[in-house]
């Protein structure tokens, strides 16, 4: 299940890069953003399942930082989409924070899972 969680999160990162490229090119692909959000939520769910029943050699407490970052990244990806019409400037700042939080979360999950 660890490799499934990593593959799901890697796919989420790849879709996030693609969605970001479209965003910077002033082109919108709502289905891509929705798929990115769904894959991120699924990856976070799989990771939290791993925290509750970690493989041998992995302590759940050491994955706490990864879990916090992953939760913040998912929330930080959902909020700009909800705020975009009312407060575009704030949504763009939240989106920038989401990008860096998501990458930090992915790297922390990789680090946590490689400790076995």
CSV table of N, CA and C in Angstrom, one decimal, residues 59-105:
chain,number,residue,atom,x,y,z
A,59,UNK,N,7.7,4.1,12.4
A,59,UNK,CA,7.0,4.6,13.5
A,59,UNK,C,5.9,5.7,13.0
A,60,UNK,N,4.7,5.6,13.5
A,60,UNK,CA,3.7,6.5,13.0
A,60,UNK,C,4.0,7.9,13.5
A,61,UNK,N,4.6,8.1,14.6
A,61,UNK,CA,4.9,9.5,15.1
A,61,UNK,C,5.9,10.2,14.2
A,62,UNK,N,6.8,9.5,13.5
A,62,UNK,CA,7.7,10.1,12.6
A,62,UNK,C,7.1,10.6,11.4
A,63,UNK,N,5.9,10.1,11.0
A,63,UNK,CA,5.2,10.6,9.8
A,63,UNK,C,4.2,11.7,10.1
A,64,UNK,N,4.2,12.2,11.4
A,64,UNK,CA,3.3,13.3,11.8
A,64,UNK,C,3.6,14.6,11.0
A,65,UNK,N,4.8,14.9,10.8
A,65,UNK,CA,5.1,16.2,10.0
A,65,UNK,C,4.6,16.0,8.6
A,66,UNK,N,4.8,14.8,8.0
A,66,UNK,CA,4.3,14.6,6.6
A,66,UNK,C,2.8,14.7,6.6
A,67,UNK,N,2.1,14.2,7.6
A,67,UNK,CA,0.7,14.2,7.6
A,67,UNK,C,0.2,15.6,7.7
A,68,UNK,N,0.8,16.4,8.6
A,68,UNK,CA,0.4,17.8,8.7
A,68,UNK,C,0.6,18.6,7.4
A,69,UNK,N,1.7,18.4,6.8
A,69,UNK,CA,2.0,19.1,5.5
A,69,UNK,C,1.0,18.6,4.4
A,70,UNK,N,0.8,17.3,4.4
A,70,UNK,CA,-0.2,16.8,3.4
A,70,UNK,C,-1.6,17.4,3.6
A,71,UNK,N,-2.0,17.4,4.8
A,71,UNK,CA,-3.3,18.0,5.1
A,71,UNK,C,-3.4,19.5,4.8
A,72,UNK,N,-2.3,20.2,5.1
A,72,UNK,CA,-2.3,21.6,4.7
A,72,UNK,C,-2.3,21.8,3.2
A,73,UNK,N,-1.6,20.9,2.5
A,73,UNK,CA,-1.5,21.1,1.0
A,73,UNK,C,-2.9,20.8,0.4
A,74,UNK,N,-3.6,19.8,0.9
A,74,UNK,CA,-4.9,19.5,0.4
A,74,UNK,C,-5.9,20.7,0.7
A,75,UNK,N,-5.9,21.2,1.9
A,75,UNK,CA,-6.7,22.3,2.3
A,75,UNK,C,-6.3,23.5,1.5
A,76,UNK,N,-5.0,23.7,1.3
A,76,UNK,CA,-4.5,24.9,0.6
A,76,UNK,C,-4.8,24.8,-0.9
A,77,UNK,N,-5.1,23.6,-1.4
A,77,UNK,CA,-5.5,23.5,-2.8
A,77,UNK,C,-7.0,23.7,-3.0
A,78,UNK,N,-7.7,23.4,-2.0
A,78,UNK,CA,-9.2,23.5,-2.1
A,78,UNK,C,-9.6,25.0,-1.9
A,79,UNK,N,-9.0,25.7,-0.9
A,79,UNK,CA,-9.4,27.0,-0.6
A,79,UNK,C,-9.3,28.0,-1.8
A,80,UNK,N,-8.2,28.0,-2.5
A,80,UNK,CA,-8.2,29.0,-3.6
A,80,UNK,C,-9.3,28.8,-4.6
A,81,UNK,N,-9.7,27.6,-4.8
A,81,UNK,CA,-10.8,27.4,-5.8
A,81,UNK,C,-12.1,27.9,-5.3
A,82,UNK,N,-12.2,27.9,-4.0
A,82,UNK,CA,-13.5,28.4,-3.4
A,82,UNK,C,-13.4,30.0,-3.3
A,83,UNK,N,-12.2,30.6,-3.1
A,83,UNK,CA,-12.1,32.0,-2.9
A,83,UNK,C,-11.9,32.8,-4.2
A,84,UNK,N,-11.6,32.1,-5.3
A,84,UNK,CA,-11.1,32.7,-6.6
A,84,UNK,C,-12.1,33.8,-7.1
A,85,UNK,N,-13.3,33.7,-7.0
A,85,UNK,CA,-14.3,34.7,-7.5
A,85,UNK,C,-14.4,35.9,-6.6
A,86,UNK,N,-14.2,35.7,-5.3
A,86,UNK,CA,-14.4,36.8,-4.4
A,86,UNK,C,-13.1,37.6,-4.1
A,87,UNK,N,-12.0,36.9,-4.0
A,87,UNK,CA,-10.8,37.5,-3.6
A,87,UNK,C,-9.6,36.9,-4.4
A,88,UNK,N,-9.5,37.3,-5.6
A,88,UNK,CA,-8.5,36.7,-6.5
A,88,UNK,C,-7.1,36.8,-6.0
A,89,UNK,N,-6.7,38.0,-5.4
A,89,UNK,CA,-5.4,38.2,-5.0
A,89,UNK,C,-5.0,37.2,-3.8
A,90,UNK,N,-5.9,37.1,-2.9
A,90,UNK,CA,-5.7,36.1,-1.8
A,90,UNK,C,-5.7,34.7,-2.3
A,91,UNK,N,-6.5,34.4,-3.3
A,91,UNK,CA,-6.5,33.0,-3.8
A,91,UNK,C,-5.1,32.7,-4.5
A,92,UNK,N,-4.6,33.7,-5.2
A,92,UNK,CA,-3.3,33.5,-5.8
A,92,UNK,C,-2.2,33.3,-4.8
A,93,UNK,N,-2.2,34.0,-3.7
A,93,UNK,CA,-1.2,33.8,-2.6
A,93,UNK,C,-1.4,32.4,-2.0
A,94,UNK,N,-2.6,32.0,-1.8
A,94,UNK,CA,-2.9,30.6,-1.2
A,94,UNK,C,-2.4,29.6,-2.2
A,95,UNK,N,-2.6,29.8,-3.5
A,95,UNK,CA,-2.2,28.9,-4.5
A,95,UNK,C,-0.6,28.7,-4.5
A,96,UNK,N,0.1,29.8,-4.3
A,96,UNK,CA,1.5,29.7,-4.2
A,96,UNK,C,2.0,29.0,-2.9
A,97,UNK,N,1.3,29.2,-1.8
A,97,UNK,CA,1.6,28.5,-0.6
A,97,UNK,C,1.3,27.0,-0.8
A,98,UNK,N,0.2,26.7,-1.5
A,98,UNK,CA,-0.2,25.3,-1.8
A,98,UNK,C,0.9,24.6,-2.6
A,99,UNK,N,1.5,25.2,-3.6
A,99,UNK,CA,2.5,24.6,-4.4
A,99,UNK,C,3.7,24.2,-3.5
A,100,UNK,N,4.2,25.1,-2.7
A,100,UNK,CA,5.4,24.8,-1.9
A,100,UNK,C,5.1,23.8,-0.8
A,101,UNK,N,3.9,23.9,-0.2
A,101,UNK,CA,3.5,23.0,0.9
A,101,UNK,C,3.3,21.6,0.3
A,102,UNK,N,2.7,21.5,-0.9
A,102,UNK,CA,2.5,20.2,-1.6
A,102,UNK,C,3.8,19.5,-1.9
A,103,UNK,N,4.8,20.3,-2.4
A,103,UNK,CA,6.1,19.7,-2.7
A,103,UNK,C,6.8,19.3,-1.5
A,104,UNK,N,6.7,20.1,-0.4
A,104,UNK,CA,7.4,19.7,0.9
A,104,UNK,C,6.7,18.5,1.4
A,105,UNK,N,5.4,18.4,1.3
A,105,UNK,CA,4.7,17.2,1.8
A,105,UNK,C,5.1,15.9,1.0
